[in-house]
JSON list of C-alpha atoms and ligand atoms in Angstrom, two decimals:
[
{"chain": "A", "resi": 15, "resn": "MET", "atom": "CA", "xyz": [16.32, -3.03, -3.64]},
{"chain": "A", "resi": 16, "resn": "ARG", "atom": "CA", "xyz": [13.65, -5.21, -1.98]},
{"chain": "A", "resi": 17, "resn": "LEU", "atom": "CA", "xyz": [11.44, -2.94, -0.15]},
{"chain": "A", "resi": 18, "resn": "VAL", "atom": "CA", "xyz": [8.09, -3.20, 1.98]},
{"chain": "A", "resi": 19, "resn": "LEU", "atom": "CA", "xyz": [6.02, 0.10, 2.62]},
{"chain": "A", "resi": 20, "resn": "VAL", "atom": "CA", "xyz": [3.98, -0.04, 5.80]},
{"chain": "A", "resi": 21, "resn": "GLY", "atom": "CA", "xyz": [1.76, 2.44, 7.48]},
{"chain": "A", "resi": 22, "resn": "PRO", "atom": "CA", "xyz": [-1.99, 2.84, 8.20]},
{"chain": "A", "resi": 23, "resn": "PRO", "atom": "CA", "xyz": [-4.38, 3.17, 5.44]},
{"chain": "A", "resi": 24, "resn": "GLY", "atom": "CA", "xyz": [-4.34, 6.87, 4.30]},
{"chain": "A", "resi": 25, "resn": "ALA", "atom": "CA", "xyz": [-0.71, 7.16, 5.43]},
{"chain": "A", "resi": 26, "resn": "GLY", "atom": "CA", "xyz": [0.10, 7.89, 1.61]},
{"chain": "A", "resi": 27, "resn": "LYS", "atom": "CA", "xyz": [1.70, 4.49, 0.79]},
{"chain": "A", "resi": 28, "resn": "GLY", "atom": "CA", "xyz": [0.08, 4.30, -2.84]},
{"chain": "A", "resi": 29, "resn": "THR", "atom": "CA", "xyz": [1.22, 7.90, -3.34]},
{"chain": "A", "resi": 30, "resn": "GLN", "atom": "CA", "xyz": [4.79, 7.56, -2.19]},
{"chain": "A", "resi": 31, "resn": "ALA", "atom": "CA", "xyz": [5.07, 4.24, -3.70]},
{"chain": "A", "resi": 32, "resn": "GLU", "atom": "CA", "xyz": [4.72, 5.60, -7.22]},
{"chain": "A", "resi": 33, "resn": "PHE", "atom": "CA", "xyz": [7.68, 8.37, -6.67]},
{"chain": "A", "resi": 34, "resn": "ILE", "atom": "CA", "xyz": [9.84, 5.87, -4.59]},
{"chain": "A", "resi": 35, "resn": "ALA", "atom": "CA", "xyz": [9.35, 2.97, -7.29]},
{"chain": "A", "resi": 36, "resn": "GLU", "atom": "CA", "xyz": [10.32, 5.47, -10.06]},
{"chain": "A", "resi": 37, "resn": "ASN", "atom": "CA", "xyz": [13.36, 7.21, -8.20]},
{"chain": "A", "resi": 38, "resn": "PHE", "atom": "CA", "xyz": [14.80, 3.44, -7.46]},
{"chain": "A", "resi": 39, "resn": "GLY", "atom": "CA", "xyz": [13.78, 1.96, -10.82]},
{"chain": "A", "resi": 40, "resn": "ILE", "atom": "CA", "xyz": [11.81, -0.95, -9.34]},
{"chain": "A", "resi": 41, "resn": "PRO", "atom": "CA", "xyz": [8.13, -2.23, -9.96]},
{"chain": "A", "resi": 42, "resn": "LYS", "atom": "CA", "xyz": [5.77, -1.07, -7.44]},
{"chain": "A", "resi": 43, "resn": "ILE", "atom": "CA", "xyz": [3.64, -4.18, -6.47]},
{"chain": "A", "resi": 44, "resn": "SER", "atom": "CA", "xyz": [0.21, -3.23, -4.61]},
{"chain": "A", "resi": 45, "resn": "THR", "atom": "CA", "xyz": [-1.93, -5.83, -3.72]},
{"chain": "A", "resi": 46, "resn": "GLY", "atom": "CA", "xyz": [-4.87, -3.53, -3.28]},
{"chain": "A", "resi": 47, "resn": "ASP", "atom": "CA", "xyz": [-4.30, -2.63, -6.90]},
{"chain": "A", "resi": 48, "resn": "ILE", "atom": "CA", "xyz": [-4.14, -6.08, -8.14]},
{"chain": "A", "resi": 49, "resn": "PHE", "atom": "CA", "xyz": [-7.34, -6.91, -6.26]},
{"chain": "A", "resi": 50, "resn": "ARG", "atom": "CA", "xyz": [-9.17, -3.99, -7.54]},
{"chain": "A", "resi": 51, "resn": "ALA", "atom": "CA", "xyz": [-8.04, -4.62, -11.21]},
{"chain": "A", "resi": 52, "resn": "ASN", "atom": "CA", "xyz": [-9.43, -8.22, -10.43]},
{"chain": "A", "resi": 53, "resn": "VAL", "atom": "CA", "xyz": [-12.84, -6.66, -9.21]},
{"chain": "A", "resi": 54, "resn": "SER", "atom": "CA", "xyz": [-13.01, -4.46, -12.38]},
{"chain": "A", "resi": 55, "resn": "GLY", "atom": "CA", "xyz": [-12.12, -7.51, -14.54]},
{"chain": "A", "resi": 56, "resn": "GLY", "atom": "CA", "xyz": [-14.63, -9.55, -12.94]},
{"chain": "A", "resi": 57, "resn": "THR", "atom": "CA", "xyz": [-12.29, -12.56, -12.39]},
{"chain": "A", "resi": 58, "resn": "ASP", "atom": "CA", "xyz": [-12.99, -15.15, -9.75]},
{"chain": "A", "resi": 59, "resn": "LEU", "atom": "CA", "xyz": [-10.26, -13.52, -7.56]},
{"chain": "A", "resi": 60, "resn": "GLY", "atom": "CA", "xyz": [-11.89, -10.51, -8.15]},
{"chain": "A", "resi": 61, "resn": "LYS", "atom": "CA", "xyz": [-15.63, -11.90, -7.07]},
{"chain": "A", "resi": 62, "resn": "LEU", "atom": "CA", "xyz": [-13.98, -13.43, -3.80]},
{"chain": "A", "resi": 63, "resn": "ALA", "atom": "CA", "xyz": [-11.92, -10.35, -2.86]},
{"chain": "A", "resi": 64, "resn": "LYS", "atom": "CA", "xyz": [-14.60, -7.91, -3.41]},
{"chain": "A", "resi": 65, "resn": "LYS", "atom": "CA", "xyz": [-16.83, -9.41, -0.33]},
{"chain": "A", "resi": 66, "resn": "TYR", "atom": "CA", "xyz": [-13.72, -8.65, 1.99]},
{"chain": "A", "resi": 67, "resn": "MET", "atom": "CA", "xyz": [-12.74, -5.32, 0.45]},
{"chain": "A", "resi": 68, "resn": "ASP", "atom": "CA", "xyz": [-16.36, -3.88, 0.78]},
{"chain": "A", "resi": 69, "resn": "ALA", "atom": "CA", "xyz": [-16.34, -4.80, 4.04]},
{"chain": "A", "resi": 70, "resn": "GLY", "atom": "CA", "xyz": [-12.87, -3.46, 4.89]},
{"chain": "A", "resi": 71, "resn": "ASP", "atom": "CA", "xyz": [-11.71, -6.86, 6.05]},
{"chain": "A", "resi": 72, "resn": "LEU", "atom": "CA", "xyz": [-8.44, -8.64, 4.64]},
{"chain": "A", "resi": 73, "resn": "VAL", "atom": "CA", "xyz": [-8.80, -11.13, 1.95]},
{"chain": "A", "resi": 74, "resn": "PRO", "atom": "CA", "xyz": [-7.86, -14.59, 3.28]},
{"chain": "A", "resi": 75, "resn": "ASP", "atom": "CA", "xyz": [-4.08, -15.01, 3.77]},
{"chain": "A", "resi": 76, "resn": "GLU", "atom": "CA", "xyz": [-3.91, -18.09, 1.46]},
{"chain": "A", "resi": 77, "resn": "VAL", "atom": "CA", "xyz": [-5.31, -16.20, -1.62]},
{"chain": "A", "resi": 78, "resn": "THR", "atom": "CA", "xyz": [-3.47, -13.24, -1.07]},
{"chain": "A", "resi": 79, "resn": "ASN", "atom": "CA", "xyz": [-0.09, -14.95, -0.35]},
{"chain": "A", "resi": 80, "resn": "ALA", "atom": "CA", "xyz": [-0.71, -17.14, -3.75]},
{"chain": "A", "resi": 81, "resn": "MET", "atom": "CA", "xyz": [-1.23, -13.77, -5.66]},
{"chain": "A", "resi": 82, "resn": "VAL", "atom": "CA", "xyz": [2.01, -12.33, -4.24]},
{"chain": "A", "resi": 83, "resn": "ARG", "atom": "CA", "xyz": [3.94, -15.23, -4.90]},
{"chain": "A", "resi": 84, "resn": "ASP", "atom": "CA", "xyz": [2.89, -15.22, -8.56]},
{"chain": "A", "resi": 85, "resn": "ARG", "atom": "CA", "xyz": [3.70, -11.67, -8.89]},
{"chain": "A", "resi": 86, "resn": "LEU", "atom": "CA", "xyz": [7.05, -11.98, -7.38]},
{"chain": "A", "resi": 87, "resn": "ALA", "atom": "CA", "xyz": [7.99, -14.80, -9.55]},
{"chain": "A", "resi": 88, "resn": "GLN", "atom": "CA", "xyz": [7.40, -12.19, -12.93]},
{"chain": "A", "resi": 89, "resn": "PRO", "atom": "CA", "xyz": [10.87, -11.57, -14.43]},
{"chain": "A", "resi": 90, "resn": "ASP", "atom": "CA", "xyz": [10.23, -7.60, -13.47]},
{"chain": "A", "resi": 91, "resn": "ALA", "atom": "CA", "xyz": [10.69, -8.34, -9.98]},
{"chain": "A", "resi": 92, "resn": "LYS", "atom": "CA", "xyz": [13.83, -10.45, -10.41]},
{"chain": "A", "resi": 93, "resn": "ASP", "atom": "CA", "xyz": [16.01, -7.50, -9.43]},
{"chain": "A", "resi": 94, "resn": "GLY", "atom": "CA", "xyz": [14.00, -5.71, -6.74]},
{"chain": "A", "resi": 95, "resn": "PHE", "atom": "CA", "xyz": [10.37, -4.39, -6.19]},
{"chain": "A", "resi": 96, "resn": "LEU", "atom": "CA", "xyz": [8.46, -2.39, -3.90]},
{"chain": "A", "resi": 97, "resn": "LEU", "atom": "CA", "xyz": [5.57, -3.99, -1.90]},
{"chain": "A", "resi": 98, "resn": "ASP", "atom": "CA", "xyz": [2.68, -1.65, -1.03]},
{"chain": "A", "resi": 99, "resn": "GLY", "atom": "CA", "xyz": [-0.07, -3.35, 1.30]},
{"chain": "A", "resi": 100, "resn": "PHE", "atom": "CA", "xyz": [1.56, -6.59, 1.73]},
{"chain": "A", "resi": 101, "resn": "PRO", "atom": "CA", "xyz": [2.45, -7.87, 4.15]},
{"chain": "A", "resi": 102, "resn": "ARG", "atom": "CA", "xyz": [-0.91, -6.72, 6.29]},
{"chain": "A", "resi": 103, "resn": "ASN", "atom": "CA", "xyz": [-0.24, -9.21, 9.17]},
{"chain": "A", "resi": 104, "resn": "VAL", "atom": "CA", "xyz": [2.48, -11.22, 10.85]},
{"chain": "A", "resi": 105, "resn": "ALA", "atom": "CA", "xyz": [1.50, -14.47, 9.22]},
{"chain": "A", "resi": 106, "resn": "GLN", "atom": "CA", "xyz": [1.91, -12.66, 5.73]},
{"chain": "A", "resi": 107, "resn": "ALA", "atom": "CA", "xyz": [5.08, -11.39, 6.82]},
{"chain": "A", "resi": 108, "resn": "GLY", "atom": "CA", "xyz": [6.45, -15.01, 7.70]},
{"chain": "A", "resi": 109, "resn": "GLU", "atom": "CA", "xyz": [5.14, -16.10, 4.34]},
{"chain": "A", "resi": 110, "resn": "LEU", "atom": "CA", "xyz": [7.00, -13.38, 2.62]},
{"chain": "A", "resi": 111, "resn": "ASP", "atom": "CA", "xyz": [10.27, -14.43, 4.30]},
{"chain": "A", "resi": 112, "resn": "ARG", "atom": "CA", "xyz": [9.93, -17.84, 3.11]},
{"chain": "A", "resi": 113, "resn": "MET", "atom": "CA", "xyz": [9.02, -16.81, -0.29]},
{"chain": "A", "resi": 114, "resn": "LEU", "atom": "CA", "xyz": [12.10, -14.59, -0.40]},
{"chain": "A", "resi": 115, "resn": "ASP", "atom": "CA", "xyz": [14.52, -17.41, 1.14]},
{"chain": "A", "resi": 116, "resn": "GLU", "atom": "CA", "xyz": [13.24, -19.54, -1.63]},
{"chain": "A", "resi": 117, "resn": "LEU", "atom": "CA", "xyz": [14.47, -16.96, -4.08]},
{"chain": "A", "resi": 118, "resn": "GLY", "atom": "CA", "xyz": [17.67, -16.43, -1.94]},
{"chain": "A", "resi": 119, "resn": "ALA", "atom": "CA", "xyz": [16.94, -12.67, -2.00]},
{"chain": "A", "resi": 120, "resn": "PRO", "atom": "CA", "xyz": [16.31, -11.33, 1.47]},
{"chain": "A", "resi": 121, "resn": "LEU", "atom": "CA", "xyz": [14.35, -7.97, 2.01]},
{"chain": "A", "resi": 122, "resn": "SER", "atom": "CA", "xyz": [16.52, -4.93, 1.91]},
{"chain": "A", "resi": 123, "resn": "VAL", "atom": "CA", "xyz": [14.40, -2.68, 4.22]},
{"chain": "A", "resi": 124, "resn": "VAL", "atom": "CA", "xyz": [11.07, -2.00, 5.59]},
{"chain": "A", "resi": 125, "resn": "LEU", "atom": "CA", "xyz": [9.61, 1.78, 5.30]},
{"chain": "A", "resi": 126, "resn": "ASP", "atom": "CA", "xyz": [7.05, 2.87, 8.05]},
{"chain": "A", "resi": 127, "resn": "LEU", "atom": "CA", "xyz": [5.24, 5.76, 7.02]},
{"chain": "A", "resi": 128, "resn": "ASP", "atom": "CA", "xyz": [4.28, 7.33, 10.52]},
{"chain": "A", "resi": 129, "resn": "VAL", "atom": "CA", "xyz": [1.19, 9.46, 10.70]},
{"chain": "A", "resi": 130, "resn": "ASP", "atom": "CA", "xyz": [-1.54, 10.21, 13.39]},
{"chain": "A", "resi": 131, "resn": "PHE", "atom": "CA", "xyz": [-4.94, 9.03, 13.41]},
{"chain": "A", "resi": 132, "resn": "ASP", "atom": "CA", "xyz": [-7.06, 12.00, 12.64]},
{"chain": "A", "resi": 133, "resn": "GLU", "atom": "CA", "xyz": [-4.87, 13.09, 9.88]},
{"chain": "A", "resi": 134, "resn": "VAL", "atom": "CA", "xyz": [-5.60, 9.49, 8.43]},
{"chain": "A", "resi": 135, "resn": "VAL", "atom": "CA", "xyz": [-9.27, 9.84, 8.76]},
{"chain": "A", "resi": 136, "resn": "LYS", "atom": "CA", "xyz": [-8.93, 13.36, 6.77]},
{"chain": "A", "resi": 137, "resn": "ARG", "atom": "CA", "xyz": [-7.00, 11.93, 4.12]},
{"chain": "A", "resi": 138, "resn": "LEU", "atom": "CA", "xyz": [-8.96, 8.83, 3.51]},
{"chain": "A", "resi": 139, "resn": "SER", "atom": "CA", "xyz": [-12.19, 10.76, 3.14]},
{"chain": "A", "resi": 140, "resn": "GLY", "atom": "CA", "xyz": [-10.86, 13.28, 0.74]},
{"chain": "A", "resi": 141, "resn": "ARG", "atom": "CA", "xyz": [-9.53, 10.70, -1.47]},
{"chain": "A", "resi": 142, "resn": "ARG", "atom": "CA", "xyz": [-10.44, 10.28, -5.25]},
{"chain": "A", "resi": 143, "resn": "THR", "atom": "CA", "xyz": [-8.93, 7.66, -7.62]},
{"chain": "A", "resi": 144, "resn": "CYS", "atom": "CA", "xyz": [-8.76, 7.77, -11.35]},
{"chain": "A", "resi": 145, "resn": "LYS", "atom": "CA", "xyz": [-10.92, 5.16, -12.75]},
{"chain": "A", "resi": 146, "resn": "SER", "atom": "CA", "xyz": [-8.36, 4.43, -15.75]},
{"chain": "A", "resi": 147, "resn": "CYS", "atom": "CA", "xyz": [-5.00, 5.06, -14.45]},
{"chain": "A", "resi": 148, "resn": "GLY", "atom": "CA", "xyz": [-5.48, 4.49, -10.58]},
{"chain": "A", "resi": 149, "resn": "HIS", "atom": "CA", "xyz": [-3.67, 7.94, -9.69]},
{"chain": "A", "resi": 150, "resn": "VAL", "atom": "CA", "xyz": [-4.70, 9.19, -6.19]},
{"chain": "A", "resi": 151, "resn": "TRP", "atom": "CA", "xyz": [-5.71, 12.91, -5.94]},
{"chain": "A", "resi": 152, "resn": "HIS", "atom": "CA", "xyz": [-7.06, 14.51, -2.77]},
{"chain": "A", "resi": 153, "resn": "LEU", "atom": "CA", "xyz": [-9.70, 17.11, -2.80]},
{"chain": "A", "resi": 154, "resn": "GLU", "atom": "CA", "xyz": [-7.87, 19.33, -0.30]},
{"chain": "A", "resi": 155, "resn": "TYR", "atom": "CA", "xyz": [-4.27, 18.29, -0.48]},
{"chain": "A", "resi": 156, "resn": "ASP", "atom": "CA", "xyz": [-3.71, 17.43, -4.05]},
{"chain": "A", "resi": 157, "resn": "PRO", "atom": "CA", "xyz": [-6.69, 18.36, -6.10]},
{"chain": "A", "resi": 158, "resn": "PRO", "atom": "CA", "xyz": [-7.00, 17.94, -9.80]},
{"chain": "A", "resi": 159, "resn": "LYS", "atom": "CA", "xyz": [-7.20, 20.88, -11.92]},
{"chain": "A", "resi": 160, "resn": "VAL", "atom": "CA", "xyz": [-10.84, 20.13, -13.26]},
{"chain": "A", "resi": 161, "resn": "ALA", "atom": "CA", "xyz": [-12.85, 18.77, -10.27]},
{"chain": "A", "resi": 162, "resn": "GLY", "atom": "CA", "xyz": [-13.78, 14.83, -11.18]},
{"chain": "A", "resi": 163, "resn": "ILE", "atom": "CA", "xyz": [-11.04, 14.66, -13.94]},
{"chain": "A", "resi": 164, "resn": "CYS", "atom": "CA", "xyz": [-7.67, 13.21, -13.81]},
{"chain": "A", "resi": 165, "resn": "ASP", "atom": "CA", "xyz": [-4.75, 15.50, -14.80]},
{"chain": "A", "resi": 166, "resn": "ARG", "atom": "CA", "xyz": [-2.75, 12.75, -16.24]},
{"chain": "A", "resi": 167, "resn": "ASP", "atom": "CA", "xyz": [-5.17, 11.08, -18.58]},
{"chain": "A", "resi": 168, "resn": "GLY", "atom": "CA", "xyz": [-8.53, 12.64, -18.24]},
{"chain": "A", "resi": 169, "resn": "GLY", "atom": "CA", "xyz": [-9.92, 9.78, -16.61]},
{"chain": "A", "resi": 170, "resn": "GLU", "atom": "CA", "xyz": [-13.14, 9.89, -14.35]},
{"chain": "A", "resi": 171, "resn": "LEU", "atom": "CA", "xyz": [-12.37, 10.21, -10.58]},
{"chain": "A", "resi": 172, "resn": "TYR", "atom": "CA", "xyz": [-14.26, 8.12, -8.18]},
{"chain": "A", "resi": 173, "resn": "GLN", "atom": "CA", "xyz": [-14.36, 7.60, -4.46]},
{"chain": "A", "resi": 174, "resn": "ARG", "atom": "CA", "xyz": [-13.63, 4.17, -3.47]},
{"chain": "A", "resi": 175, "resn": "ASP", "atom": "CA", "xyz": [-16.34, 1.90, -1.65]},
{"chain": "A", "resi": 176, "resn": "ASP", "atom": "CA", "xyz": [-13.98, 1.26, 1.26]},
{"chain": "A", "resi": 177, "resn": "ASP", "atom": "CA", "xyz": [-13.25, 4.87, 1.78]},
{"chain": "A", "resi": 178, "resn": "GLN", "atom": "CA", "xyz": [-16.81, 5.81, 3.11]},
{"chain": "A", "resi": 179, "resn": "PRO", "atom": "CA", "xyz": [-16.88, 6.74, 6.81]},
{"chain": "A", "resi": 180, "resn": "GLU", "atom": "CA", "xyz": [-18.27, 3.62, 8.28]},
{"chain": "A", "resi": 181, "resn": "THR", "atom": "CA", "xyz": [-15.87, 1.40, 6.28]},
{"chain": "A", "resi": 182, "resn": "VAL", "atom": "CA", "xyz": [-12.80, 3.75, 7.08]},
{"chain": "A", "resi": 183, "resn": "ARG", "atom": "CA", "xyz": [-13.48, 3.30, 10.79]},
{"chain": "A", "resi": 184, "resn": "HIS", "atom": "CA", "xyz": [-13.27, -0.51, 10.48]},
{"chain": "A", "resi": 185, "resn": "ARG", "atom": "CA", "xyz": [-10.22, -0.55, 8.20]},
{"chain": "A", "resi": 186, "resn": "LEU", "atom": "CA", "xyz": [-8.42, 1.35, 10.77]},
{"chain": "A", "resi": 187, "resn": "GLU", "atom": "CA", "xyz": [-9.41, -1.21, 13.27]},
{"chain": "A", "resi": 188, "resn": "VAL", "atom": "CA", "xyz": [-8.30, -3.88, 11.39]},
{"chain": "A", "resi": 189, "resn": "TYR", "atom": "CA", "xyz": [-5.12, -2.17, 10.81]},
{"chain": "A", "resi": 190, "resn": "HIS", "atom": "CA", "xyz": [-4.59, -1.56, 14.79]},
{"chain": "A", "resi": 191, "resn": "LEU", "atom": "CA", "xyz": [-5.33, -4.89, 15.30]},
{"chain": "A", "resi": 192, "resn": "GLN", "atom": "CA", "xyz": [-3.56, -6.83, 12.54]},
{"chain": "A", "resi": 193, "resn": "THR", "atom": "CA", "xyz": [-1.09, -4.70, 10.69]},
{"chain": "A", "resi": 194, "resn": "GLU", "atom": "CA", "xyz": [0.09, -2.70, 13.15]},
{"chain": "A", "resi": 195, "resn": "PRO", "atom": "CA", "xyz": [2.12, -5.53, 15.05]},
{"chain": "A", "resi": 196, "resn": "LEU", "atom": "CA", "xyz": [4.33, -5.64, 12.01]},
{"chain": "A", "resi": 197, "resn": "ILE", "atom": "CA", "xyz": [5.95, -2.54, 12.95]},
{"chain": "A", "resi": 198, "resn": "GLY", "atom": "CA", "xyz": [7.26, -4.33, 16.02]},
{"chain": "A", "resi": 199, "resn": "PHE", "atom": "CA", "xyz": [8.05, -7.37, 14.12]},
{"chain": "A", "resi": 200, "resn": "TYR", "atom": "CA", "xyz": [10.39, -5.79, 11.55]},
{"chain": "A", "resi": 201, "resn": "ARG", "atom": "CA", "xyz": [11.95, -3.17, 14.23]},
{"chain": "A", "resi": 202, "resn": "GLU", "atom": "CA", "xyz": [13.03, -6.34, 16.26]},
{"chain": "A", "resi": 203, "resn": "ALA", "atom": "CA", "xyz": [14.39, -7.94, 12.91]},
{"chain": "A", "resi": 204, "resn": "GLY", "atom": "CA", "xyz": [16.46, -4.69, 12.76]},
{"chain": "A", "resi": 205, "resn": "ARG", "atom": "CA", "xyz": [14.86, -3.99, 9.28]},
{"chain": "A", "resi": 206, "resn": "LEU", "atom": "CA", "xyz": [12.50, -1.12, 9.67]},
{"chain": "A", "resi": 207, "resn": "VAL", "atom": "CA", "xyz": [13.11, 2.46, 9.14]},
{"chain": "A", "resi": 208, "resn": "ALA", "atom": "CA", "xyz": [10.57, 5.02, 10.05]},
{"chain": "A", "resi": 209, "resn": "ILE", "atom": "CA", "xyz": [9.75, 8.50, 8.70]},
{"chain": "A", "resi": 210, "resn": "ASP", "atom": "CA", "xyz": [7.26, 11.13, 9.43]},
{"chain": "A", "resi": 211, "resn": "ALA", "atom": "CA", "xyz": [4.65, 11.05, 6.63]},
{"chain": "A", "resi": 212, "resn": "LEU", "atom": "CA", "xyz": [3.07, 14.38, 7.48]},
{"chain": "A", "resi": 213, "resn": "GLY", "atom": "CA", "xyz": [3.38, 17.50, 5.37]},
{"chain": "A", "resi": 214, "resn": "PRO", "atom": "CA", "xyz": [3.30, 18.20, 1.52]},
{"chain": "A", "resi": 215, "resn": "VAL", "atom": "CA", "xyz": [3.76, 15.19, -0.60]},
{"chain": "A", "resi": 216, "resn": "GLU", "atom": "CA", "xyz": [7.21, 16.19, -2.28]},
{"chain": "A", "resi": 217, "resn": "ASP", "atom": "CA", "xyz": [8.63, 16.57, 1.43]},
{"chain": "A", "resi": 218, "resn": "VAL", "atom": "CA", "xyz": [7.54, 13.15, 2.31]},
{"chain": "A", "resi": 219, "resn": "THR", "atom": "CA", "xyz": [9.03, 11.64, -0.96]},
{"chain": "A", "resi": 220, "resn": "GLU", "atom": "CA", "xyz": [12.39, 13.49, -0.25]},
{"chain": "A", "resi": 221, "resn": "ARG", "atom": "CA", "xyz": [12.57, 12.04, 3.33]},
{"chain": "A", "resi": 222, "resn": "ALA", "atom": "CA", "xyz": [11.58, 8.58, 2.08]},
{"chain": "A", "resi": 223, "resn": "ILE", "atom": "CA", "xyz": [14.33, 8.56, -0.71]},
{"chain": "A", "resi": 224, "resn": "GLY", "atom": "CA", "xyz": [16.85, 10.03, 1.69]},
{"chain": "A", "resi": 225, "resn": "ALA", "atom": "CA", "xyz": [16.15, 7.04, 4.17]},
{"chain": "A", "resi": 226, "resn": "LEU", "atom": "CA", "xyz": [16.04, 4.54, 1.72]},
{"chain": "A", "resi": 227, "resn": "THR", "atom": "CA", "xyz": [19.12, 5.56, -0.48]},
{"chain": "A", "resi": 228, "resn": "PRO", "atom": "CA", "xyz": [21.79, 3.76, 1.82]},
{"chain": "A", "resi": 229, "resn": "PHE", "atom": "CA", "xyz": [19.76, 0.47, 1.02]},
{"chain": "A", "resi": 230, "resn": "ALA", "atom": "CA", "xyz": [19.87, 1.00, -2.67]},
{"chain": "A", "resi": 231, "resn": "ASN", "atom": "CA", "xyz": [21.39, -2.31, -4.45]},
{"chain": "A", "resi": 232, "resn": "SER", "atom": "CA", "xyz": [21.31, -4.02, -1.33]},
{"chain": "B", "resi": 9, "resn": "AMP", "atom": "P1", "xyz": [-5.34, -1.00, 0.15]},
{"chain": "B", "resi": 9, "resn": "AMP", "atom": "O1", "xyz": [-5.64, -0.55, -1.57]},
{"chain": "B", "resi": 9, "resn": "AMP", "atom": "O2", "xyz": [-4.15, -1.51, 0.35]},
{"chain": "B", "resi": 9, "resn": "AMP", "atom": "O3", "xyz": [-5.97, -0.08, 1.17]},
{"chain": "B", "resi": 9, "resn": "AMP", "atom": "O4", "xyz": [-6.15, -2.47, 0.03]},
{"chain": "B", "resi": 9, "resn": "AMP", "atom": "C1", "xyz": [-7.70, -2.49, -0.36]},
{"chain": "B", "resi": 9, "resn": "AMP", "atom": "C2", "xyz": [-8.19, -3.85, 0.32]},
{"chain": "B", "resi": 9, "resn": "AMP", "atom": "O5", "xyz": [-7.56, -4.79, -0.31]},
{"chain": "B", "resi": 9, "resn": "AMP", "atom": "C3", "xyz": [-7.94, -3.92, 1.64]},
{"chain": "B", "resi": 9, "resn": "AMP", "atom": "O6", "xyz": [-8.88, -3.25, 2.64]},
{"chain": "B", "resi": 9, "resn": "AMP", "atom": "C4", "xyz": [-8.12, -5.38, 1.77]},
{"chain": "B", "resi": 9, "resn": "AMP", "atom": "O7", "xyz": [-9.63, -5.80, 1.58]},
{"chain": "B", "resi": 9, "resn": "AMP", "atom": "C5", "xyz": [-7.64, -6.12, 0.41]},
{"chain": "B", "resi": 9, "resn": "AMP", "atom": "N1", "xyz": [-6.13, -6.03, 0.47]},
{"chain": "B", "resi": 9, "resn": "AMP", "atom": "C6", "xyz": [-4.98, -5.47, 0.30]},
{"chain": "B", "resi": 9, "resn": "AMP", "atom": "N2", "xyz": [-3.95, -6.02, 0.36]},
{"chain": "B", "resi": 9, "resn": "AMP", "atom": "C7", "xyz": [-4.14, -7.10, 1.41]},
{"chain": "B", "resi": 9, "resn": "AMP", "atom": "C8", "xyz": [-3.32, -7.87, 2.04]},
{"chain": "B", "resi": 9, "resn": "AMP", "atom": "N3", "xyz": [-2.09, -7.93, 1.91]},
{"chain": "B", "resi": 9, "resn": "AMP", "atom": "N4", "xyz": [-3.90, -8.88, 2.67]},
{"chain": "B", "resi": 9, "resn": "AMP", "atom": "C9", "xyz": [-5.26, -8.99, 2.69]},
{"chain": "B", "resi": 9, "resn": "AMP", "atom": "N5", "xyz": [-6.06, -8.17, 2.16]},
{"chain": "B", "resi": 9, "resn": "AMP", "atom": "C10", "xyz": [-5.35, -7.18, 1.42]}
]
């Protein structure tokens, strides 16, 4: 299955992406994670991306598209993948279609995680990420057993710079202006499946897997 997840920042894309990818046995490819790994590693790509990320803006398309093209060429993506955070605008979606045409492997489906604005703000401000494994916890909805420490590997939890209130507001604006139009784009292309992303994480996962199962192996 070749799958794209869309939805506003804070819709739970990263969390659901982990479970969905595991369920269908496909790699999760998150552009945000790849950028963050490059920032931590101090690479040239990381230095360039950081300026945009800290401001809550999109990294330029040429840079992002080239990074995704390289990633999709890796052997583990040959039999399917889940894209989380890409495409982020209609131009990237067009570029993704071209990449997949070249590979002779069109998208199977686009899953839209639907969640309202107030909920998104609450989710983003309570989010805490593990420094070592990248797992995302939430102070209210999914707290770790020991405050500040990841249950999975004991890593230290931190709040992403771009989850600070001012940047959150700007990221939501960027989403509304640039990313939301993708939903119409994919709906018109007959590729969109939407689910309600409110409620406990396990319930949303169940809904997502139910909605996607008809597209497995397509
Ligand atoms: P995320 O973890 O998906 O919220 O991404 C964090 C940040 O990485 C975004 O606010 C952007 O600055 C950058 N980023 C991630 N994916 C993309 C993309 N497809 N296009 C441009 N910038 C991106």
